[in-house]
């Protein structure tokens, strides 16, 4: 596993080669708004380190995943989500992963298509 993959869409976003609407950035993580949101607030949290799938995660990534998990509720609060949110990490073809760079979907806000 390399620090970046020159063919990876999310590595290109991290490098600034592809624009994104950033919600957060530090030396380890980047969070940006999904271009095809499933909810009123839908951000992706990605590590800057290229890890293709959750299946490749090892003990050495524990702190990085912890940072992702801690950032999710912080971002939802900052983005005005007050009634709960969903976190999803798709892994591999059967898990519905489309972009092979580890990423956490964080979605919140009212969803009018749900039955009340």
Coordinates of C-alpha atoms in Angstrom, one line a residue:
X1 CA 0.0 0.0 0.0
X2 CA 1.4 3.3 -1.0
X3 CA 0.8 6.8 0.5
X4 CA -1.1 7.7 -2.7
X5 CA -2.3 6.1 -5.9
X6 CA -2.0 8.3 -9.0
X7 CA -5.0 6.6 -10.5
X8 CA -7.3 7.1 -7.5
X9 CA -10.0 9.7 -7.7
X10 CA -9.9 10.4 -4.0
X11 CA -6.1 10.7 -4.0
X12 CA -6.5 13.3 -6.7
X13 CA -9.0 15.2 -4.6
X14 CA -6.5 15.1 -1.6
X15 CA -3.8 16.4 -4.0
X16 CA -6.0 19.3 -5.1
X17 CA -6.1 18.0 -8.7
X18 CA -9.9 17.6 -8.6
X19 CA -12.0 20.2 -6.8
X20 CA -14.2 19.4 -3.8
X21 CA -16.4 21.3 -1.4
X22 CA -14.3 20.7 1.8
X23 CA -16.0 20.3 5.2
X24 CA -12.8 19.6 7.1
X25 CA -9.1 19.0 6.5
X26 CA -6.1 18.2 8.7
X27 CA -2.8 16.4 8.2
X28 CA -4.5 12.9 8.4
X29 CA -8.1 13.4 7.0
X30 CA -10.1 15.2 4.4
X31 CA -13.9 15.5 4.6
X32 CA -15.9 16.8 1.7
X33 CA -19.5 17.0 0.5
X34 CA -20.7 14.1 -1.6
X35 CA -21.6 15.3 -5.2
X36 CA -24.6 12.9 -5.3
X37 CA -26.0 13.2 -1.7
X38 CA -28.4 10.6 -0.3
X39 CA -29.5 13.0 2.5
X40 CA -29.6 16.8 3.0
X41 CA -26.2 16.5 4.7
X42 CA -23.9 13.9 3.2
X43 CA -20.1 14.1 3.6
X44 CA -17.3 11.7 2.9
X45 CA -14.5 11.3 5.4
X46 CA -11.3 9.9 3.8
X47 CA -7.8 9.3 5.1
X48 CA -5.1 11.1 3.1
X49 CA -3.2 7.8 3.2
X50 CA -4.3 5.6 0.3
X51 CA -6.0 2.5 1.8
X52 CA -8.1 0.8 -0.9
X53 CA -10.7 -1.0 1.3
X54 CA -11.6 -1.6 4.9
X55 CA -10.4 -5.2 4.3
X56 CA -6.8 -3.8 4.1
X57 CA -7.0 -2.1 7.5
X58 CA -4.6 -3.4 10.2
X59 CA -3.6 -2.5 13.7
X60 CA -1.4 0.2 12.4
X61 CA -4.6 2.1 11.2
X62 CA -6.4 2.0 14.5
X63 CA -5.7 5.7 15.3
X64 CA -6.6 6.8 11.8
X65 CA -10.0 5.0 12.0
X66 CA -10.5 6.5 15.4
X67 CA -10.0 9.9 14.0
X68 CA -12.6 9.2 11.3
X69 CA -15.1 8.0 13.9
X70 CA -14.6 11.0 16.2
X71 CA -14.8 13.5 13.3
X72 CA -18.2 12.2 12.1
X73 CA -20.3 13.5 15.0
X74 CA -18.3 16.8 15.1
X75 CA -19.0 17.5 11.4
X76 CA -22.7 16.6 11.8
X77 CA -23.0 19.1 14.7
X78 CA -21.2 21.8 12.8
X79 CA -23.4 21.2 9.7
X80 CA -26.6 21.5 11.8
X81 CA -27.6 17.9 12.0
X82 CA -29.5 17.5 15.4
X83 CA -31.7 14.5 15.1
X84 CA -29.2 11.7 14.3
X85 CA -27.1 10.6 11.4
X86 CA -25.9 7.4 9.6
X87 CA -22.3 6.3 9.0
X88 CA -21.5 3.8 6.3
X89 CA -18.3 2.2 5.0
X90 CA -18.8 0.1 1.9
X91 CA -16.2 -2.6 1.5
X92 CA -15.4 -4.5 -1.8
X93 CA -17.7 -5.4 -4.6
X94 CA -20.3 -7.2 -2.5
X95 CA -20.3 -4.4 0.0
X96 CA -21.2 -1.8 -2.7
X97 CA -17.8 0.0 -2.8
X98 CA -17.5 2.0 -6.0
X99 CA -14.3 4.0 -5.3
X100 CA -11.4 2.0 -4.0
X101 CA -10.1 4.4 -1.4
X102 CA -11.4 3.9 2.1
X103 CA -14.1 6.4 2.8
X104 CA -16.9 6.9 5.4
X105 CA -20.2 8.2 4.3
X106 CA -21.8 10.4 7.0
X107 CA -25.4 11.3 6.2
X108 CA -27.9 13.3 8.3
X109 CA -30.9 15.6 8.1
X110 CA -34.5 14.9 7.4
X111 CA -35.3 12.5 4.7
X112 CA -38.8 13.1 3.4
X113 CA -39.0 9.8 1.5
X114 CA -39.0 7.8 4.7
X115 CA -42.4 6.9 6.2
X116 CA -43.1 8.7 9.4

